């Protein structure tokens, strides 16, 4: 990884990016979907507007829209500075430049902020966190986690990841995680049964 973050940061992605990351088909998008660690992604609002059924959980949702906006502003500068410093470590296939990346991320986060008040009222954004989900067994068809699990393996150990994945499997019949990164030792690889 070109650079690492010492804490989980709010960073949003679009429905188009979710479709690509998770290989979401039209059929998938009609299922009951749970996103764990959704942060300020616009996928929830975009899918809901298209008639989808999605719930996001994130401890971020304990905050007001204005407080989240402030966190986004603080984080955006830090992350974009690091991306710019390490631009040669990235593959710029889908996004042509650092500036374009910044525009796309901020656009997604602005769409999230515009949807957030309605989504809170409708129960689509819930303040909760892995590895304990406030849902009954089998509540969802598909559980997603984008850029949280495995990305922050310095902050969350193997036991946390195993417990989180088990909990996602408890509430959903299928789990998809993106990206899959490896940071644990060979010993952990041999003791972990996926």
mmCIF file of C-alpha atoms in Angstrom:
data_model
loop_
_atom_site.group_PDB
_atom_site.id
_atom_site.type_symbol
_atom_site.label_atom_id
_atom_site.label_comp_id
_atom_site.label_asym_id
_atom_site.label_seq_id
_atom_site.Cartn_x
_atom_site.Cartn_y
_atom_site.Cartn_z
ATOM 1 C CA UNK A 1 0.000 0.000 0.000
ATOM 2 C CA UNK A 2 1.437 3.391 -0.960
ATOM 3 C CA UNK A 3 0.520 4.976 2.361
ATOM 4 C CA UNK A 4 -1.394 3.963 5.439
ATOM 5 C CA UNK A 5 -3.854 5.681 7.708
ATOM 6 C CA UNK A 6 -3.653 5.475 11.479
ATOM 7 C CA UNK A 7 -7.440 5.572 11.908
ATOM 8 C CA UNK A 8 -10.614 4.851 9.976
ATOM 9 C CA UNK A 9 -11.536 7.865 7.858
ATOM 10 C CA UNK A 10 -14.777 8.860 6.107
ATOM 11 C CA UNK A 11 -14.305 8.375 2.372
ATOM 12 C CA UNK A 12 -17.223 7.962 -0.029
ATOM 13 C CA UNK A 13 -17.764 5.994 -3.202
ATOM 14 C CA UNK A 14 -20.553 5.979 -5.773
ATOM 15 C CA UNK A 15 -23.106 3.353 -6.801
ATOM 16 C CA UNK A 16 -21.153 2.833 -10.017
ATOM 17 C CA UNK A 17 -18.029 2.061 -7.982
ATOM 18 C CA UNK A 18 -19.962 -0.304 -5.700
ATOM 19 C CA UNK A 19 -21.312 -2.136 -8.748
ATOM 20 C CA UNK A 20 -17.768 -2.637 -10.038
ATOM 21 C CA UNK A 21 -16.117 -3.468 -6.679
ATOM 22 C CA UNK A 22 -18.731 -6.021 -5.653
ATOM 23 C CA UNK A 23 -19.784 -7.274 -9.112
ATOM 24 C CA UNK A 24 -23.338 -6.219 -8.287
ATOM 25 C CA UNK A 25 -25.759 -7.412 -10.934
ATOM 26 C CA UNK A 26 -29.227 -5.972 -11.471
ATOM 27 C CA UNK A 27 -30.566 -8.992 -9.537
ATOM 28 C CA UNK A 28 -28.151 -8.335 -6.649
ATOM 29 C CA UNK A 29 -29.327 -4.739 -6.442
ATOM 30 C CA UNK A 30 -32.942 -5.871 -5.924
ATOM 31 C CA UNK A 31 -31.973 -7.883 -2.840
ATOM 32 C CA UNK A 32 -31.953 -6.797 0.804
ATOM 33 C CA UNK A 33 -28.453 -5.296 1.173
ATOM 34 C CA UNK A 34 -26.484 -4.358 4.283
ATOM 35 C CA UNK A 35 -23.312 -2.284 4.007
ATOM 36 C CA UNK A 36 -20.980 -2.490 7.003
ATOM 37 C CA UNK A 37 -18.850 0.613 7.371
ATOM 38 C CA UNK A 38 -20.602 2.491 4.565
ATOM 39 C CA UNK A 39 -19.427 5.913 5.724
ATOM 40 C CA UNK A 40 -20.259 8.800 3.385
ATOM 41 C CA UNK A 41 -20.764 6.674 0.247
ATOM 42 C CA UNK A 42 -23.575 7.717 -2.094
ATOM 43 C CA UNK A 43 -24.531 4.095 -2.902
ATOM 44 C CA UNK A 44 -27.323 4.051 -0.309
ATOM 45 C CA UNK A 45 -29.064 7.133 -1.659
ATOM 46 C CA UNK A 46 -28.516 6.183 -5.296
ATOM 47 C CA UNK A 47 -29.800 2.617 -4.882
ATOM 48 C CA UNK A 48 -32.763 3.752 -2.791
ATOM 49 C CA UNK A 49 -33.715 6.298 -5.482
ATOM 50 C CA UNK A 50 -33.660 3.423 -7.998
ATOM 51 C CA UNK A 51 -36.036 1.375 -5.821
ATOM 52 C CA UNK A 52 -33.425 -0.684 -3.970
ATOM 53 C CA UNK A 53 -33.471 -1.865 -0.358
ATOM 54 C CA UNK A 54 -30.243 -1.018 1.474
ATOM 55 C CA UNK A 55 -29.152 -0.235 5.015
ATOM 56 C CA UNK A 56 -25.755 1.174 5.997
ATOM 57 C CA UNK A 57 -24.225 0.783 9.435
ATOM 58 C CA UNK A 58 -21.349 2.909 10.653
ATOM 59 C CA UNK A 59 -20.491 4.569 13.979
ATOM 60 C CA UNK A 60 -20.199 7.772 11.927
ATOM 61 C CA UNK A 61 -24.001 7.956 11.852
ATOM 62 C CA UNK A 62 -24.110 8.922 15.520
ATOM 63 C CA UNK A 63 -23.104 12.376 14.251
ATOM 64 C CA UNK A 64 -25.204 15.087 12.677
ATOM 65 C CA UNK A 65 -24.920 15.857 8.985
ATOM 66 C CA UNK A 66 -22.938 18.998 9.772
ATOM 67 C CA UNK A 67 -20.501 17.089 12.007
ATOM 68 C CA UNK A 68 -19.975 14.486 9.278
ATOM 69 C CA UNK A 69 -19.420 17.258 6.739
ATOM 70 C CA UNK A 70 -16.712 18.730 8.991
ATOM 71 C CA UNK A 71 -15.011 15.321 9.292
ATOM 72 C CA UNK A 72 -15.132 14.933 5.509
ATOM 73 C CA UNK A 73 -13.526 18.349 5.012
ATOM 74 C CA UNK A 74 -10.732 17.528 7.486
ATOM 75 C CA UNK A 75 -10.106 14.068 6.018
ATOM 76 C CA UNK A 76 -10.320 15.078 2.375
ATOM 77 C CA UNK A 77 -7.295 17.361 2.539
ATOM 78 C CA UNK A 78 -5.169 14.810 4.404
ATOM 79 C CA UNK A 79 -6.026 11.891 2.105
ATOM 80 C CA UNK A 80 -5.685 13.866 -1.121
ATOM 81 C CA UNK A 81 -2.295 15.222 -0.010
ATOM 82 C CA UNK A 82 -1.098 11.667 0.620
ATOM 83 C CA UNK A 83 -2.519 10.408 -2.693
ATOM 84 C CA UNK A 84 -0.755 13.243 -4.506
ATOM 85 C CA UNK A 85 2.553 12.504 -2.733
ATOM 86 C CA UNK A 86 2.301 8.816 -3.663
ATOM 87 C CA UNK A 87 0.599 9.172 -7.067
ATOM 88 C CA UNK A 88 3.182 6.933 -8.766
ATOM 89 C CA UNK A 89 2.209 4.043 -6.491
ATOM 90 C CA UNK A 90 -1.339 3.939 -7.886
ATOM 91 C CA UNK A 91 -2.669 2.459 -11.112
ATOM 92 C CA UNK A 92 -4.647 5.199 -12.845
ATOM 93 C CA UNK A 93 -6.773 2.994 -15.128
ATOM 94 C CA UNK A 94 -10.299 3.916 -14.042
ATOM 95 C CA UNK A 95 -9.535 7.382 -12.718
ATOM 96 C CA UNK A 96 -7.175 9.436 -14.892
ATOM 97 C CA UNK A 97 -5.693 11.782 -12.280
ATOM 98 C CA UNK A 98 -5.444 12.844 -8.649
ATOM 99 C CA UNK A 99 -7.695 15.830 -9.379
ATOM 100 C CA UNK A 100 -10.361 13.608 -10.944
ATOM 101 C CA UNK A 101 -10.193 11.252 -7.968
ATOM 102 C CA UNK A 102 -10.785 14.184 -5.633
ATOM 103 C CA UNK A 103 -13.755 15.379 -7.683
ATOM 104 C CA UNK A 104 -15.336 11.915 -7.751
ATOM 105 C CA UNK A 105 -14.888 11.302 -4.027
ATOM 106 C CA UNK A 106 -16.184 14.723 -3.043
ATOM 107 C CA UNK A 107 -19.128 14.318 -5.430
ATOM 108 C CA UNK A 108 -20.058 10.996 -3.812
ATOM 109 C CA UNK A 109 -19.754 12.469 -0.328
ATOM 110 C CA UNK A 110 -21.895 15.487 -1.240
ATOM 111 C CA UNK A 111 -24.589 13.152 -2.601
ATOM 112 C CA UNK A 112 -24.396 11.215 0.670
ATOM 113 C CA UNK A 113 -24.780 14.418 2.703
ATOM 114 C CA UNK A 114 -27.851 15.431 0.701
ATOM 115 C CA UNK A 115 -29.434 11.984 1.302
ATOM 116 C CA UNK A 116 -28.390 11.643 4.948
ATOM 117 C CA UNK A 117 -31.317 13.454 6.654
ATOM 118 C CA UNK A 118 -33.960 11.456 4.740
ATOM 119 C CA UNK A 119 -31.968 8.241 5.148
ATOM 120 C CA UNK A 120 -31.757 8.734 8.908
ATOM 121 C CA UNK A 121 -35.510 9.317 9.111
ATOM 122 C CA UNK A 122 -36.168 6.192 7.031
ATOM 123 C CA UNK A 123 -33.764 4.047 9.080
ATOM 124 C CA UNK A 124 -31.343 3.486 6.182
ATOM 125 C CA UNK A 125 -28.362 4.844 8.149
ATOM 126 C CA UNK A 126 -27.833 3.190 11.531
ATOM 127 C CA UNK A 127 -25.137 3.998 14.065
ATOM 128 C CA UNK A 128 -23.643 0.568 14.721
ATOM 129 C CA UNK A 129 -20.365 -1.212 14.112
ATOM 130 C CA UNK A 130 -18.845 -4.588 13.539
ATOM 131 C CA UNK A 131 -18.479 -7.069 15.083
ATOM 132 C CA UNK A 132 -21.924 -6.702 16.689
ATOM 133 C CA UNK A 133 -24.831 -6.019 14.345
ATOM 134 C CA UNK A 134 -28.305 -5.080 15.634
ATOM 135 C CA UNK A 135 -30.172 -7.387 13.248
ATOM 136 C CA UNK A 136 -31.801 -10.810 13.458
ATOM 137 C CA UNK A 137 -30.266 -13.827 11.765
ATOM 138 C CA UNK A 138 -30.836 -13.828 8.008
ATOM 139 C CA UNK A 139 -32.161 -10.255 7.845
ATOM 140 C CA UNK A 140 -30.330 -9.579 4.563
ATOM 141 C CA UNK A 141 -29.542 -11.358 1.335
ATOM 142 C CA UNK A 142 -26.195 -9.658 0.830
ATOM 143 C CA UNK A 143 -23.755 -7.950 3.218
ATOM 144 C CA UNK A 144 -20.993 -5.718 1.851
ATOM 145 C CA UNK A 145 -17.919 -4.105 3.350
ATOM 146 C CA UNK A 146 -15.914 -1.666 1.260
ATOM 147 C CA UNK A 147 -12.502 -0.391 2.324
ATOM 148 C CA UNK A 148 -12.890 -1.265 5.983
ATOM 149 C CA UNK A 149 -12.138 -4.934 6.592
ATOM 150 C CA UNK A 150 -8.524 -5.874 5.811
ATOM 151 C CA UNK A 151 -7.641 -2.285 4.900
ATOM 152 C CA UNK A 152 -7.266 -1.375 8.581
ATOM 153 C CA UNK A 153 -5.517 -4.542 9.735
ATOM 154 C CA UNK A 154 -3.037 -2.432 11.716
ATOM 155 C CA UNK A 155 -5.903 -1.111 13.846
ATOM 156 C CA UNK A 156 -8.059 -4.278 13.959
ATOM 157 C CA UNK A 157 -6.491 -7.691 14.558
ATOM 158 C CA UNK A 158 -7.246 -11.062 12.991
ATOM 159 C CA UNK A 159 -9.703 -11.981 15.757
ATOM 160 C CA UNK A 160 -11.725 -8.833 15.010
ATOM 161 C CA UNK A 161 -11.826 -9.665 11.300
ATOM 162 C CA UNK A 162 -12.944 -13.246 11.914
ATOM 163 C CA UNK A 163 -15.635 -12.122 14.331
ATOM 164 C CA UNK A 164 -16.799 -9.383 11.931
ATOM 165 C CA UNK A 165 -17.062 -11.780 8.991
ATOM 166 C CA UNK A 166 -18.909 -14.314 11.129
ATOM 167 C CA UNK A 167 -21.365 -11.657 12.221
ATOM 168 C CA UNK A 168 -21.953 -10.536 8.640
ATOM 169 C CA UNK A 169 -22.617 -14.169 7.684
ATOM 170 C CA UNK A 170 -25.060 -14.446 10.572
ATOM 171 C CA UNK A 171 -27.254 -11.645 9.243
ATOM 172 C CA UNK A 172 -26.814 -12.256 5.479
ATOM 173 C CA UNK A 173 -26.698 -15.312 3.254
ATOM 174 C CA UNK A 174 -23.786 -13.882 1.238
ATOM 175 C CA UNK A 175 -20.885 -11.576 2.156
ATOM 176 C CA UNK A 176 -18.676 -9.596 -0.238
ATOM 177 C CA UNK A 177 -15.596 -7.668 0.941
ATOM 178 C CA UNK A 178 -13.456 -5.269 -1.093
ATOM 179 C CA UNK A 179 -10.496 -5.056 -1.275
ATOM 180 C CA UNK A 180 -8.969 -8.271 0.019
ATOM 181 C CA UNK A 181 -5.547 -7.390 1.383
ATOM 182 C CA UNK A 182 -3.126 -9.586 3.277
ATOM 183 C CA UNK A 183 -1.135 -8.228 6.195
ATOM 184 C CA UNK A 184 -0.957 -11.120 8.628
ATOM 185 C CA UNK A 185 1.916 -13.515 9.143
ATOM 186 C CA UNK A 186 2.178 -16.970 7.566
ATOM 187 C CA UNK A 187 1.227 -18.437 10.960
ATOM 188 C CA UNK A 188 -2.085 -16.620 10.892
ATOM 189 C CA UNK A 189 -2.725 -17.802 7.345
ATOM 190 C CA UNK A 190 -2.460 -21.416 8.377
ATOM 191 C CA UNK A 191 -4.747 -21.049 11.393
ATOM 192 C CA UNK A 192 -7.443 -19.064 9.600
ATOM 193 C CA UNK A 193 -10.145 -21.153 7.863
ATOM 194 C CA UNK A 194 -12.362 -19.107 5.560
#
